[in-house]
Every structure is written in structure tokens, then in C-alpha cells.
Coordinates of C-alpha atoms in Angstrom, one line a residue:
Chain H
K1 CA -1.5 -0.7 -3.7
A2 CA 1.9 -2.4 -2.8
G3 CA 2.9 -3.9 0.6
V4 CA 5.1 -3.2 3.3
T5 CA 8.7 -4.0 1.9
Q6 CA 11.6 -4.4 3.4
T7 CA 15.2 -5.2 2.4
P8 CA 17.3 -7.4 2.7
R9 CA 15.0 -10.3 3.5
Y10 CA 17.7 -12.0 5.3
L11 CA 21.0 -11.0 6.7
I12 CA 24.2 -12.4 8.9
K13 CA 26.3 -10.4 10.8
T14 CA 28.7 -11.0 13.3
R15 CA 29.2 -9.6 16.9
G16 CA 30.4 -5.9 17.0
Q17 CA 29.0 -5.0 13.4
Q18 CA 26.7 -2.9 12.9
V19 CA 23.4 -3.0 10.3
T20 CA 20.8 -1.1 8.4
L21 CA 17.6 -2.7 7.7
S22 CA 14.9 -0.7 5.9
C23 CA 11.4 -0.1 5.1
S24 CA 9.2 0.8 2.4
P25 CA 5.5 1.6 3.9
I26 CA 2.2 1.1 1.9
S27 CA 1.7 4.5 -0.5
G28 CA -0.1 6.9 1.6
H29 CA 0.8 5.8 5.0
R30 CA 2.9 8.2 7.0
S31 CA 3.5 6.0 10.2
V32 CA 6.3 3.2 10.8
S33 CA 6.5 0.6 13.5
W34 CA 9.2 -1.5 13.9
Y35 CA 9.2 -4.3 15.9
Q36 CA 11.6 -7.6 17.3
Q37 CA 10.1 -10.7 17.3
T38 CA 12.4 -13.5 18.9
P39 CA 11.1 -17.0 20.3
G40 CA 11.7 -16.6 23.7
Q41 CA 10.5 -12.6 23.8
G42 CA 7.7 -12.8 21.5
L43 CA 6.8 -9.4 19.8
Q44 CA 8.5 -6.5 21.7
F45 CA 7.8 -2.7 20.1
L46 CA 11.1 -0.8 19.6
F47 CA 9.9 2.9 17.6
E48 CA 7.4 4.4 15.8
Y49 CA 7.9 7.1 13.2
F50 CA 5.1 9.9 12.1
S51 CA 6.6 12.7 9.3
E52 CA 9.9 11.9 10.0
T53 CA 9.4 12.5 13.8
Q54 CA 10.2 9.4 16.5
R55 CA 7.5 9.9 18.9
N56 CA 7.1 6.3 20.7
K57 CA 10.5 4.3 21.5
G58 CA 10.0 1.1 23.3
N59 CA 12.4 -0.7 26.0
F60 CA 15.6 -1.2 24.2
P61 CA 19.3 0.1 24.7
G62 CA 20.4 3.0 22.4
R63 CA 22.0 0.7 20.0
F64 CA 19.0 0.3 18.4
S65 CA 17.9 3.5 16.5
G66 CA 16.1 4.5 13.6
R67 CA 14.7 7.6 11.7
Q68 CA 12.0 8.7 8.8
F69 CA 12.4 10.4 5.3
S70 CA 10.4 12.6 4.1
N71 CA 8.9 10.0 1.7
S72 CA 7.8 7.8 4.9
R73 CA 10.4 5.4 4.0
S74 CA 12.1 4.3 7.1
E75 CA 15.7 2.7 8.5
M76 CA 16.5 1.1 11.5
N77 CA 19.8 0.5 12.9
V78 CA 21.7 -1.8 15.6
S79 CA 25.6 -0.8 16.2
T80 CA 27.7 -2.8 18.0
L81 CA 25.6 -6.5 17.7
E82 CA 25.0 -9.1 20.1
L83 CA 24.7 -12.4 19.4
G84 CA 21.1 -12.2 21.0
D85 CA 20.2 -9.3 18.2
S86 CA 19.5 -12.2 16.4
A87 CA 15.8 -12.1 15.4
L88 CA 13.3 -11.7 13.0
Y89 CA 12.4 -7.6 12.4
L90 CA 9.0 -6.4 11.4
C91 CA 7.9 -2.9 10.3
A92 CA 4.4 -2.3 10.2
S93 CA 2.8 1.3 8.4
S94 CA -0.7 2.8 9.2
Q95 CA -2.3 5.9 7.8
K96 CA -1.8 7.8 10.5
S97 CA -0.5 6.5 14.0
R98 CA -2.7 6.2 17.3
G99 CA -5.5 3.7 17.1
E100 CA -5.4 3.0 13.2
T101 CA -4.6 -1.0 11.4
Q102 CA -1.1 -1.5 11.6
Y103 CA -0.1 -3.1 8.3
F104 CA 3.4 -5.5 8.3
G105 CA 5.9 -6.3 6.0
P106 CA 7.4 -9.8 5.8
G107 CA 10.4 -9.0 7.9
T108 CA 14.0 -9.0 8.0
R109 CA 15.5 -11.9 8.9
L110 CA 19.1 -11.0 11.4
L111 CA 21.2 -13.8 12.5
V112 CA 25.0 -12.3 14.5
L113 CA 27.6 -14.8 14.5
Chain P
Q1 CA 6.2 -7.2 32.5
Q2 CA 3.6 -9.0 29.8
Q3 CA 0.5 -6.6 29.6
V4 CA -1.3 -9.1 27.5
K5 CA -1.6 -12.5 28.5
Q6 CA -2.5 -15.0 25.5
S7 CA -3.4 -18.9 26.3
P8 CA -3.8 -21.5 25.2
Q9 CA 0.0 -21.7 23.9
S10 CA -0.4 -24.1 21.0
L11 CA -3.7 -26.0 20.4
I12 CA -5.0 -29.0 18.1
V13 CA -7.8 -28.8 16.4
Q14 CA -9.9 -31.2 14.0
K15 CA -11.0 -29.7 10.4
G16 CA -14.4 -28.2 11.0
G17 CA -14.1 -27.9 14.6
I18 CA -13.9 -24.7 16.0
S19 CA -10.3 -23.4 17.9
I20 CA -10.5 -20.7 20.9
I21 CA -8.4 -18.3 21.7
N22 CA -8.2 -16.2 24.9
C23 CA -6.6 -13.5 25.8
A24 CA -6.7 -11.1 29.1
Y25 CA -5.3 -7.8 29.9
E26 CA -4.7 -5.5 32.7
N27 CA -4.6 -1.6 31.3
T28 CA -8.4 0.0 31.3
A29 CA -6.5 2.4 28.9
F30 CA -5.9 -0.2 26.2
D31 CA -9.1 0.7 23.5
Y32 CA -8.2 -1.1 20.6
F33 CA -7.9 -4.8 20.4
P34 CA -6.6 -7.0 16.7
W35 CA -5.6 -9.8 16.4
Y36 CA -3.2 -11.5 13.7
Q37 CA -2.8 -14.2 11.6
Q38 CA 0.8 -15.3 11.4
F39 CA 2.4 -18.0 8.6
P40 CA 6.4 -19.4 9.0
G41 CA 8.9 -16.6 6.8
K42 CA 6.2 -14.2 6.8
G43 CA 4.6 -11.1 8.9
P44 CA 2.0 -10.9 10.9
A45 CA -1.4 -10.2 9.3
L46 CA -4.4 -8.3 10.4
L47 CA -7.4 -11.0 11.0
I48 CA -10.3 -8.9 13.0
A49 CA -9.9 -5.7 15.2
I50 CA -13.0 -4.8 18.6
R51 CA -12.6 -1.8 19.8
P52 CA -14.3 -1.8 23.7
D53 CA -17.5 -0.6 23.1
V54 CA -18.4 -3.0 20.8
S55 CA -19.1 -6.6 22.7
E56 CA -18.7 -8.9 19.5
K57 CA -17.7 -8.9 15.8
K58 CA -17.6 -11.5 13.2
E59 CA -15.8 -11.5 10.4
G60 CA -16.6 -15.0 8.0
R61 CA -15.6 -17.6 9.9
F62 CA -13.6 -15.6 12.6
T63 CA -15.4 -13.6 15.6
I64 CA -14.2 -11.6 18.8
S65 CA -15.5 -11.7 21.5
F66 CA -15.2 -9.0 24.2
N67 CA -15.7 -8.7 27.6
K68 CA -14.8 -5.1 28.6
S69 CA -15.7 -5.7 32.7
A70 CA -13.1 -9.0 32.7
K71 CA -10.4 -7.5 30.9
Q72 CA -10.7 -10.3 28.3
F73 CA -11.4 -10.9 24.6
S74 CA -10.9 -13.7 22.6
L75 CA -11.4 -15.0 18.9
H76 CA -13.3 -18.1 17.6
I77 CA -12.2 -19.7 14.0
M78 CA -15.4 -21.4 13.5
D79 CA -15.3 -24.2 10.8
S80 CA -11.2 -24.5 11.2
Q81 CA -9.5 -25.7 8.1
P82 CA -6.0 -27.0 7.6
G83 CA -5.3 -23.2 5.9
D84 CA -5.6 -22.4 9.1
S85 CA -3.1 -23.5 11.0
A86 CA -0.6 -20.6 11.8
T87 CA 0.3 -18.8 15.0
Y88 CA -2.1 -16.0 15.5
F89 CA -1.6 -13.1 18.3
C90 CA -3.7 -11.2 19.9
A91 CA -2.8 -7.4 20.4
A92 CA -3.9 -4.0 22.1
S93 CA -3.1 -0.4 21.8
R94 CA -3.3 2.5 24.3
V95 CA -5.3 5.6 22.5
D96 CA -2.3 7.8 23.7
S97 CA 0.3 5.5 22.6
W98 CA 1.9 6.2 19.4
G99 CA 1.8 3.5 17.2
K100 CA 2.9 0.9 20.4
L101 CA 1.2 -2.7 19.7
Q102 CA 1.3 -4.6 22.6
F103 CA 1.4 -8.2 21.5
G104 CA 0.5 -11.6 23.2
A105 CA 2.6 -14.6 23.2
G106 CA 0.8 -15.8 20.2
T107 CA -0.9 -19.2 19.9
Q108 CA 0.4 -22.0 17.4
V109 CA -2.9 -23.6 15.9
V110 CA -2.7 -26.9 14.0
V111 CA -5.7 -28.3 12.1
T112 CA -5.8 -31.3 11.6
P113 CA -7.4 -32.9 7.8

């Protein structure tokens, strides 16, 4: 099976812009979670989607949002970008949701200038 | 507040030696404890995982030891190889938390030839 894919792999934006990142889960996986990874804060949970419904959300401002489509593909959007949003954004998929192994994609490296 | 505390931050081990990474948690509702390995430019990859009803789990050169009463768990890498040089993360999730993994801060392991 193909692994989790994320596009684009690298992105450079300027402050105030918005960005959309895409994630395609492993075939058959219905749960998609998003994480932000930075050197200072480590890996932090953003949100989780299952069957097109957001079921869990981390402690991030409303500028961070996401959605999931009927084919389980997911997108996350960050509006009004700030310098501190520069990070590696990781998507992970699992078959169900709770207590299941999560498989991570390679991430999207976002740089905000 | 970091719910999973990981130590050491970094360690250097000689080829053939044993790498030991420790994690501690406070929330007794956690019931799934995975370890992930991450190479530069890649997403985290699951190494091994354990649930609280088991005190030890071994897969190849990797062993998790779990102490439920002390709320601690550790990863042992036996016969460490230069290819094991990576960052290792412990994590934990709750039975009632959809898709949310709480990660430790990570340990950078360097295996010298």
C-alpha cells in the first residue's frame, strides 16, 4: 500500500497570507490527524477528522482549520499567517481513530517570511 | 504543560552499545504508548507500541519496558547501529481522545562507529 502523502512538500509564504496543505491517507484509513512540529514546541496535535467530522481539536487559534472529504483526503488551512507558524506540518492516518497506530506522512515544511 | 516527559534530550552511544530513553506521564487515563523514530526530513515512523496490561514488549533490537505503578516507560535499543542515529519520540494517548497523541520532547541519538 502507498503511504501517507502530503503536498506540497515545501512552501514559502509571507505574513498575512493564507495557506492550504493537503494530505492523502493510506487507502482504507478513515481517520486523519494533523500535527505541528517546531524545534521549540515539539510535536503538537492540531485536530483529527473521521468520516468528514472533526472529532478532536488541539489548543491552536481559530486561524487553523481543516476539513476532510468523502474519500478521506484532508486539507488544513492557516489564515493570516504569522512568523511563528513556520513549522513542519505532519499528517497521520489510521484505520479508525482511538488507540490505533498512526502512520505519518513526510510533512509539509512551511516557512513564513 | 507537557503531559509526557522524555529524557535524556540527547545521547551518544558506541556501535554495539545499548541506548536507553525514558518517559514519564501523569495522566492515568493514557492507555496506548507508542515510540516513533524520525530521521531528518522525514515524518515519524512507528517503531513499537505497548498497552498498560503488558510490562514488556520486544521487537527485534527494540524493547519497551512499562511500569504502570511508576507511570514510566522506556525504550531500549540493543546492539545500536549507526543507522539507528535519529530522533526518538515517546507518545501516549487516551482511550477517550480521538486521534490525539501526546508526544515527549524527543531524544536525539547518535551512534558512533
